[in-house]
Short mmCIF file of C-alpha atoms in Angstrom, two decimals:
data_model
loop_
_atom_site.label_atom_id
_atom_site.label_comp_id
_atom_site.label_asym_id
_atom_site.label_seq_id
_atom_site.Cartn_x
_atom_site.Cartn_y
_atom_site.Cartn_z
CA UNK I 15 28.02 10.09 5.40
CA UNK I 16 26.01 7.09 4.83
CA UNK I 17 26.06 4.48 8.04
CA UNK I 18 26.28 1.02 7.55
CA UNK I 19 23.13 -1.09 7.79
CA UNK I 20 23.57 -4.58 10.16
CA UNK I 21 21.12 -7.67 10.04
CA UNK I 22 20.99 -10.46 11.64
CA UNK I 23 19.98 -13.18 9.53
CA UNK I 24 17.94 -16.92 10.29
CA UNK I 25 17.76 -19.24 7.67
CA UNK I 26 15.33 -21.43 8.09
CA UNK I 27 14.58 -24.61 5.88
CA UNK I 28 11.03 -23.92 4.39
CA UNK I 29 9.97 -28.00 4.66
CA UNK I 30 11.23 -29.23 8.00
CA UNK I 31 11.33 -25.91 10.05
CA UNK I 32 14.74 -26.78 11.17
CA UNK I 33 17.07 -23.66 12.15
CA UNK I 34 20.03 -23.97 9.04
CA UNK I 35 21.92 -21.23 11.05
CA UNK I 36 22.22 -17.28 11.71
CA UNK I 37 24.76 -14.46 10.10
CA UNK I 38 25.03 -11.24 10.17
CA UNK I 39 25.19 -8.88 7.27
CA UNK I 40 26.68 -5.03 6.78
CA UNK I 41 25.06 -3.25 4.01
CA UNK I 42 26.03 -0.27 2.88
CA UNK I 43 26.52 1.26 -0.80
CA UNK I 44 30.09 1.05 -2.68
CA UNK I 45 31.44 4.39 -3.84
CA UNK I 46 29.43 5.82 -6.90
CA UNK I 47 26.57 4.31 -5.96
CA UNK I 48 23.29 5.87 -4.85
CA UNK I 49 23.28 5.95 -1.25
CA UNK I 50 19.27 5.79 -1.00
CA UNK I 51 18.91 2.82 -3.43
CA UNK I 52 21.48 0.67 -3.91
CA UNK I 53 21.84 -3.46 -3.92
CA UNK I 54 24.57 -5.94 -2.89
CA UNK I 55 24.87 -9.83 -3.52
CA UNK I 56 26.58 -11.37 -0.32
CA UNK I 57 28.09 -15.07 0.19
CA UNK I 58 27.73 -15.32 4.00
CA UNK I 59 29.27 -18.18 6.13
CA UNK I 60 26.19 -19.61 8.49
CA UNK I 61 27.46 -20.70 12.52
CA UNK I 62 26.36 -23.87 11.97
CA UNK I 63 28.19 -24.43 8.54
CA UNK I 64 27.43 -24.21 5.26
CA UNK I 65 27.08 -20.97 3.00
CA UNK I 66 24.27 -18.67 2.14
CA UNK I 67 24.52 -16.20 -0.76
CA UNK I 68 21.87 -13.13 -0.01
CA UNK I 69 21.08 -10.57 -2.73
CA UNK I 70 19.70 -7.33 -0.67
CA UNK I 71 18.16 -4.81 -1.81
CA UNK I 72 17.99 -1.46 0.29
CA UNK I 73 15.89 1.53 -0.10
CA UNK I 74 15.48 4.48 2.46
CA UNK I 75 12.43 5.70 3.56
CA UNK I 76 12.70 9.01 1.49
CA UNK I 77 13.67 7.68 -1.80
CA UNK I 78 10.33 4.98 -0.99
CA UNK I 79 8.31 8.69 -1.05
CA UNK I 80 9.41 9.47 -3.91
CA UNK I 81 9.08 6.50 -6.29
CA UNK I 82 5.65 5.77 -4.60
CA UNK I 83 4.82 8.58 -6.22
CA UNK I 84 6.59 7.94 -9.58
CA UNK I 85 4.47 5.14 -10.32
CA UNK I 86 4.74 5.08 -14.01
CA UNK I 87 7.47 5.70 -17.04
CA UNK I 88 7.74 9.44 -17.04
CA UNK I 89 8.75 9.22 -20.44
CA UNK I 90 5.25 7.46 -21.21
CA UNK I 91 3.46 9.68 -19.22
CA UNK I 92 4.74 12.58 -20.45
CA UNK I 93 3.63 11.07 -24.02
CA UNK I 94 0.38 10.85 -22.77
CA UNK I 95 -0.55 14.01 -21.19
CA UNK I 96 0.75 15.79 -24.25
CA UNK I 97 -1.43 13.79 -26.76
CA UNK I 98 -4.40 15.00 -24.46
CA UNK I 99 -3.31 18.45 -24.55
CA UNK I 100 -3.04 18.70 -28.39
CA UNK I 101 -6.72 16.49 -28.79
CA UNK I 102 -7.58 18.86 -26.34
CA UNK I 103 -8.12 21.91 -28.42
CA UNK I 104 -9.84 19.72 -31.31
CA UNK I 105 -12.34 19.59 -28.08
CA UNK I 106 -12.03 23.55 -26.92
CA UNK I 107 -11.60 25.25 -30.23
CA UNK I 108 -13.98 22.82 -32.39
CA UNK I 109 -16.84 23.66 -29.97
CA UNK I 110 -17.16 27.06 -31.58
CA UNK I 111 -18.95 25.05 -34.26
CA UNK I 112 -18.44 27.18 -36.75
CA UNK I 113 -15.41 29.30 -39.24
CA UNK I 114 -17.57 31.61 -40.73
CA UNK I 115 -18.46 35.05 -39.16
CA UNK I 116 -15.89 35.60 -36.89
CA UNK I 117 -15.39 31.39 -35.85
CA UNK I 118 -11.84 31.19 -36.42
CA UNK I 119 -11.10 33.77 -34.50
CA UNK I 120 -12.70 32.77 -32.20
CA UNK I 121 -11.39 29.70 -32.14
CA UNK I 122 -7.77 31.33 -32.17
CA UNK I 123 -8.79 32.72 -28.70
CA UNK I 124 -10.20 29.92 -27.23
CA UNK I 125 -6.66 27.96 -28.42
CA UNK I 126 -4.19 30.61 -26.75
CA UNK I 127 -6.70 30.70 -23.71
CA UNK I 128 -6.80 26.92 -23.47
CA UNK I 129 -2.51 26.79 -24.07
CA UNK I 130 -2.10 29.97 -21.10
CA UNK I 131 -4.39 27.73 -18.70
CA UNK I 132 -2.21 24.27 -18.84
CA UNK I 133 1.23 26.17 -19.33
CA UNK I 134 0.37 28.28 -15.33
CA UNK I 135 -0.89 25.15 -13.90
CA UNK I 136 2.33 23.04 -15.14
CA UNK I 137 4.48 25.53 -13.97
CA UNK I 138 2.92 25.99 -10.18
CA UNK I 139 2.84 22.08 -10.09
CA UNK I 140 6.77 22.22 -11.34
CA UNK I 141 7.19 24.91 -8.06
CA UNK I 142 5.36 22.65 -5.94
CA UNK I 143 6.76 19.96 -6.07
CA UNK I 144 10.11 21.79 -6.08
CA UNK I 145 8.51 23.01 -2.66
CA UNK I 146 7.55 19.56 -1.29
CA UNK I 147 9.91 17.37 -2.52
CA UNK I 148 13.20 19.09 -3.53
CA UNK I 149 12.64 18.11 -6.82
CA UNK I 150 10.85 18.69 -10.14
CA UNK I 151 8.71 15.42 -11.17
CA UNK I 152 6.61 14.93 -14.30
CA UNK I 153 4.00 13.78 -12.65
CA UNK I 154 3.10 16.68 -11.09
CA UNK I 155 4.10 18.66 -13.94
CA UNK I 156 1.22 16.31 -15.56
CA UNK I 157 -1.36 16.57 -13.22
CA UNK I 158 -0.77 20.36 -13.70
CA UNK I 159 -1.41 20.69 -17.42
CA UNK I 160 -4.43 18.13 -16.94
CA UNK I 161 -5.60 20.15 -14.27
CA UNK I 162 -5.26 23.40 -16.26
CA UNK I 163 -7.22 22.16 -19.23
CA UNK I 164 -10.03 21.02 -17.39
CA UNK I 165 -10.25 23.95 -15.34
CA UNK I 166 -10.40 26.27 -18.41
CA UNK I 167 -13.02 24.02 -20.38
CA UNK I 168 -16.22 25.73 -19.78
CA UNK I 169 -15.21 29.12 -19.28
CA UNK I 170 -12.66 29.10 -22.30
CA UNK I 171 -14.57 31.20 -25.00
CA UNK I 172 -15.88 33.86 -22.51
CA UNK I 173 -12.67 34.56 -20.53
CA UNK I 174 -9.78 37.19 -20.79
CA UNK I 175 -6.26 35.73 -21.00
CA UNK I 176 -5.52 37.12 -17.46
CA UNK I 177 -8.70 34.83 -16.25
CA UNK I 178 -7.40 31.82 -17.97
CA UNK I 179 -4.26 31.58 -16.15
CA UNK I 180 -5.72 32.30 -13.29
CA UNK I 181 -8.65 29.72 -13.80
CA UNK I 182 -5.48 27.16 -14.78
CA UNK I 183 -3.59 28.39 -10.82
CA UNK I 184 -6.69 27.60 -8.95
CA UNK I 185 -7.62 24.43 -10.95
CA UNK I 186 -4.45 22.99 -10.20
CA UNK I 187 -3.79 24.29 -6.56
CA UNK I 188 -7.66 22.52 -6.24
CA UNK I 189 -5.87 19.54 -8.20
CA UNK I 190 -2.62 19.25 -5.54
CA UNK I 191 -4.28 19.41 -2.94
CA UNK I 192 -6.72 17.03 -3.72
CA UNK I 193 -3.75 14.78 -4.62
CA UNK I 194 -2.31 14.61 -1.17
CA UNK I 195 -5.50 14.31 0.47
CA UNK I 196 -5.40 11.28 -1.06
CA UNK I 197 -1.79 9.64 -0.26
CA UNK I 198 -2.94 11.03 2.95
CA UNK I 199 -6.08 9.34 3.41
CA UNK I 200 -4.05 6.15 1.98
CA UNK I 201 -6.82 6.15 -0.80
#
């Protein structure tokens, strides 16, 4: 069950300073709303007469975690990361430089090595977050693939496909971690 939250509110006129009187205010969410982000538009009485109408908005500390880290529309960033990941293997595969003498297979290789890579490291970012948060997030999910393309980059032609999702686990277990370093270090 979700307690109600109580305020007790001053108004104060902004010019003169004067005390325009106090109020107090429940909030809590109406049924079918979310109970960790929810807003309510109040017309209070004030003691000393007159009538104040408040619009609060309330969000609790956990649901604040989580949308500081959603900083963006997932939908967009989503978009994003997979427009990387597809000009990404113009990048991997094209630096064969060549399709003659054994090139485009080659380049084949280098393609599925590059794909195994960012498909571990999104899926250990999907279980870590699951892990830290409760939930699966794209940006995580994100950072993962990002994480596991990089990670594979230099080593992409020479590896085994075993190696390449391994290379993608580490890069983005390197990647997480590095990540909450820096919410932790408030960077």
């Amino acid at each position: 069950t979700i307690l109600p939250i109580l305020f007790d509110v001053s108004v104060v006129d902004g010019v003169t300073g004067k005390g325009l009187g106090e109020a107090k205010l429940e909030l809590s969410p109406k049924r079918g709303v979310d109970p960790q982000k929810y807003a309510v538009t109040r017309l209070m009485r004030l003691d000393k007469g007159g009538r104040l109408e408040l619009v609060a908005v309330y969000t609790s500390a956990e649901r604040l975690r989580r949308e500081i880290f959603q900083a963006c529309d997932p939908s967009k960033l989503l978009f994003g990361t997979f427009v990387l990941w597809i000009n990404w293997y113009s990048f991997n595969s094209g630096s064969t430089q060549g399709v003659e003498d054994g090139g485009v297979e080659l380049g084949a290789r280098v393609a599925v090595r590059t794909t195994l890579s960012a498909v571990a490291a999104a899926t250990v970012a999907m279980a870590w977050s699951q892990f830290r948060t409760g939930y699966v997030m794209v940006e995580p999910c994100c950072t993962g693939v990002l994480a596991g393309l990089v990670a594979i980059t230099a080593a992409c032609a020479t590896v085994t496909e075993a190696e390449s999702v391994a290379i993608g686990v580490i890069g983005v277990v390197i990647a997480m971690l590095a990540s909450e370093w820096e919410v932790y270090m408030e960077i």
